[in-house]
DNA sequence: CGGTATCCTCCGAGATACTG
DNA sequence: CAGTATCTCGGAGGATACCG
């Protein structure tokens, strides 16, 4: 486990799905195909610039697909690629551990309060 | 999967083990108990300040244990707590996905070069 | 509607020096 | 040996305005 490959692989994963917005965006896209405005509405705190930027990076990494409808007004749909579906299990494990950790933190807080 | 809890749990995990240095530190500590200087030597690029800072945060989150030997010269040992052992599986999944992604990226590169 | 293009802010992280 | 204490800076991320 301590080998170099292991460590660099972990860092690769964090480069692709880490950061402030990507995990959230990916969670939303696991629900299905979404339009740009739809994603924006579901994440009110993200700026248009950041949403565009992060989506472009995920697209470059092959995780998501960007489908442009050439029409007026424009319509753009985002979805996980078949390959992109594979991060689901990573998100799942991270979510499970996070839930456990949240619970633990709450318990520690209340034991101090007592 | 798309529920609020799921998303916040993923973010919680990234807050605890994400960032530039924590995954690396944790990988090293999965190998066993390490002294401060030992970790520093194994990660030459990290500054003393960042190493200390990140270790403190991991300690606060209950992931690692800090054992101080009151002696001169000082000796401090770091190790995963029993609870901390549980991030192993998270790191494992992330590493597996990362390895897969690295391979995929290499293949895409070479298909362009051709 | 789904973006660019600029400009700006803030803080994560590095460099360096000092210390119990 | 294992740290603090400052100072500094780049770049991630935000605010705002404009565009096809």
Short mmCIF file of N, CA and C in Angstrom, two decimals, chain B residues 10-72:
data_model
loop_
_atom_site.label_atom_id
_atom_site.label_comp_id
_atom_site.label_asym_id
_atom_site.label_seq_id
_atom_site.Cartn_x
_atom_site.Cartn_y
_atom_site.Cartn_z
N UNK B 10 -19.81 13.34 1.16
CA UNK B 10 -18.65 13.33 0.27
C UNK B 10 -17.75 14.52 0.57
N UNK B 11 -18.36 15.68 0.74
CA UNK B 11 -17.58 16.88 1.04
C UNK B 11 -16.86 16.78 2.38
N UNK B 12 -17.51 16.17 3.34
CA UNK B 12 -16.88 15.94 4.64
C UNK B 12 -15.61 15.12 4.48
N UNK B 13 -15.71 14.06 3.74
CA UNK B 13 -14.55 13.19 3.51
C UNK B 13 -13.41 13.96 2.87
N UNK B 14 -13.74 14.76 1.85
CA UNK B 14 -12.69 15.52 1.17
C UNK B 14 -12.09 16.58 2.07
N UNK B 15 -12.87 17.09 3.00
CA UNK B 15 -12.34 18.08 3.92
C UNK B 15 -11.30 17.40 4.83
N UNK B 16 -11.55 16.15 5.20
CA UNK B 16 -10.68 15.45 6.14
C UNK B 16 -9.43 14.87 5.47
N UNK B 17 -9.60 14.24 4.32
CA UNK B 17 -8.44 13.58 3.71
C UNK B 17 -8.02 14.21 2.39
N UNK B 18 -8.70 15.29 1.99
CA UNK B 18 -8.35 15.93 0.73
C UNK B 18 -7.20 16.91 0.87
N UNK B 19 -6.93 17.62 -0.19
CA UNK B 19 -5.86 18.60 -0.16
C UNK B 19 -4.57 18.03 -0.73
N UNK B 20 -3.56 18.84 -0.70
CA UNK B 20 -2.31 18.49 -1.36
C UNK B 20 -1.50 17.45 -0.59
N UNK B 21 -1.54 17.49 0.72
CA UNK B 21 -0.61 16.68 1.50
C UNK B 21 -1.22 15.53 2.27
N UNK B 22 -2.46 15.69 2.73
CA UNK B 22 -3.05 14.68 3.61
C UNK B 22 -3.08 13.28 3.04
N UNK B 23 -3.49 13.11 1.80
CA UNK B 23 -3.49 11.74 1.25
C UNK B 23 -2.11 11.11 1.33
N UNK B 24 -1.10 11.89 1.01
CA UNK B 24 0.27 11.38 1.03
C UNK B 24 0.70 11.01 2.44
N UNK B 25 0.44 11.90 3.36
CA UNK B 25 0.78 11.63 4.76
C UNK B 25 0.10 10.36 5.23
N UNK B 26 -1.18 10.23 4.90
CA UNK B 26 -1.93 9.05 5.34
C UNK B 26 -1.37 7.78 4.71
N UNK B 27 -1.00 7.85 3.45
CA UNK B 27 -0.39 6.69 2.81
C UNK B 27 0.85 6.26 3.57
N UNK B 28 1.67 7.21 3.94
CA UNK B 28 2.89 6.87 4.68
C UNK B 28 2.57 6.26 6.03
N UNK B 29 1.55 6.79 6.69
CA UNK B 29 1.22 6.30 8.03
C UNK B 29 0.54 4.93 8.02
N UNK B 30 0.01 4.56 6.85
CA UNK B 30 -0.55 3.20 6.77
C UNK B 30 0.57 2.16 6.83
N UNK B 31 1.80 2.62 6.62
CA UNK B 31 2.95 1.71 6.70
C UNK B 31 3.35 1.43 8.14
N UNK B 32 2.83 2.25 9.06
CA UNK B 32 3.15 2.04 10.47
C UNK B 32 3.50 3.32 11.19
N UNK B 33 3.95 3.18 12.40
CA UNK B 33 4.32 4.32 13.24
C UNK B 33 5.53 5.04 12.63
N UNK B 34 5.45 6.37 12.61
CA UNK B 34 6.56 7.15 12.03
C UNK B 34 6.89 8.35 12.91
N UNK B 35 8.15 8.66 12.98
CA UNK B 35 8.57 9.87 13.67
C UNK B 35 8.42 11.06 12.74
N UNK B 36 8.38 12.25 13.31
CA UNK B 36 8.21 13.46 12.51
C UNK B 36 9.29 13.57 11.43
N UNK B 37 10.52 13.43 11.85
CA UNK B 37 11.63 13.57 10.92
C UNK B 37 11.62 12.51 9.83
N UNK B 38 11.11 11.36 10.19
CA UNK B 38 11.00 10.24 9.24
C UNK B 38 10.03 10.63 8.12
N UNK B 39 8.88 11.13 8.51
CA UNK B 39 7.88 11.58 7.53
C UNK B 39 8.46 12.69 6.66
N UNK B 40 9.14 13.60 7.31
CA UNK B 40 9.74 14.73 6.57
C UNK B 40 10.74 14.20 5.53
N UNK B 41 11.53 13.22 5.94
CA UNK B 41 12.53 12.67 5.02
C UNK B 41 11.87 11.94 3.85
N UNK B 42 10.75 11.29 4.13
CA UNK B 42 10.04 10.54 3.08
C UNK B 42 9.25 11.46 2.14
N UNK B 43 9.03 12.69 2.60
CA UNK B 43 8.34 13.68 1.74
C UNK B 43 9.19 14.94 1.68
N UNK B 44 10.25 14.90 0.90
CA UNK B 44 11.21 16.00 0.89
C UNK B 44 10.60 17.32 0.41
N UNK B 45 9.55 17.24 -0.39
CA UNK B 45 8.98 18.45 -0.98
C UNK B 45 8.09 19.23 -0.01
N UNK B 46 7.62 18.54 1.03
CA UNK B 46 6.75 19.24 1.98
C UNK B 46 7.60 20.08 2.93
N UNK B 47 7.08 21.23 3.31
CA UNK B 47 7.79 22.06 4.29
C UNK B 47 7.42 21.59 5.69
N UNK B 48 8.31 21.91 6.63
CA UNK B 48 8.07 21.54 8.02
C UNK B 48 6.74 22.12 8.50
N UNK B 49 6.51 23.34 8.09
CA UNK B 49 5.29 24.02 8.52
C UNK B 49 4.04 23.28 8.07
N UNK B 50 4.01 22.92 6.80
CA UNK B 50 2.83 22.24 6.27
C UNK B 50 2.67 20.86 6.90
N UNK B 51 3.78 20.16 7.09
CA UNK B 51 3.70 18.84 7.70
C UNK B 51 3.09 18.93 9.09
N UNK B 52 3.60 19.85 9.89
CA UNK B 52 3.05 20.06 11.24
C UNK B 52 1.57 20.39 11.17
N UNK B 53 1.24 21.33 10.32
CA UNK B 53 -0.14 21.81 10.22
C UNK B 53 -1.11 20.69 9.85
N UNK B 54 -0.75 19.93 8.83
CA UNK B 54 -1.62 18.87 8.35
C UNK B 54 -1.75 17.76 9.39
N UNK B 55 -0.64 17.44 10.05
CA UNK B 55 -0.66 16.42 11.11
C UNK B 55 -1.60 16.84 12.24
N UNK B 56 -1.54 18.12 12.61
CA UNK B 56 -2.41 18.63 13.66
C UNK B 56 -3.88 18.48 13.29
N UNK B 57 -4.18 18.77 12.05
CA UNK B 57 -5.58 18.68 11.61
C UNK B 57 -6.06 17.23 11.61
N UNK B 58 -5.21 16.33 11.14
CA UNK B 58 -5.57 14.91 11.15
C UNK B 58 -5.75 14.41 12.58
N UNK B 59 -4.93 14.94 13.48
CA UNK B 59 -5.04 14.56 14.89
C UNK B 59 -6.37 15.05 15.46
N UNK B 60 -6.72 16.29 15.14
CA UNK B 60 -7.97 16.87 15.63
C UNK B 60 -9.17 16.07 15.13
N UNK B 61 -9.05 15.53 13.94
CA UNK B 61 -10.15 14.76 13.36
C UNK B 61 -10.15 13.31 13.86
N UNK B 62 -9.20 12.99 14.73
CA UNK B 62 -9.19 11.65 15.31
C UNK B 62 -8.61 10.57 14.42
N UNK B 63 -8.01 10.97 13.31
CA UNK B 63 -7.47 10.01 12.35
C UNK B 63 -6.12 9.47 12.79
N UNK B 64 -5.30 10.35 13.35
CA UNK B 64 -3.97 9.91 13.76
C UNK B 64 -3.71 10.24 15.24
N UNK B 65 -2.73 9.54 15.77
CA UNK B 65 -2.36 9.74 17.17
C UNK B 65 -0.96 10.33 17.24
N UNK B 66 -0.76 11.25 18.17
CA UNK B 66 0.52 11.91 18.35
C UNK B 66 1.06 11.55 19.72
N UNK B 67 2.17 10.82 19.71
CA UNK B 67 2.76 10.39 20.97
C UNK B 67 4.07 11.14 21.22
N UNK B 68 4.07 11.92 22.26
CA UNK B 68 5.25 12.74 22.57
C UNK B 68 6.07 12.07 23.67
N UNK B 69 7.35 11.86 23.40
CA UNK B 69 8.25 11.36 24.41
C UNK B 69 8.93 12.56 25.05
N UNK B 70 8.69 12.76 26.35
CA UNK B 70 9.28 13.91 27.02
C UNK B 70 10.73 13.62 27.34
N UNK B 71 11.57 14.02 26.43
CA UNK B 71 13.00 13.75 26.56
C UNK B 71 13.77 14.74 25.70
N UNK B 72 15.09 14.76 25.94
CA UNK B 72 15.93 15.60 25.10
C UNK B 72 16.95 14.74 24.40
#
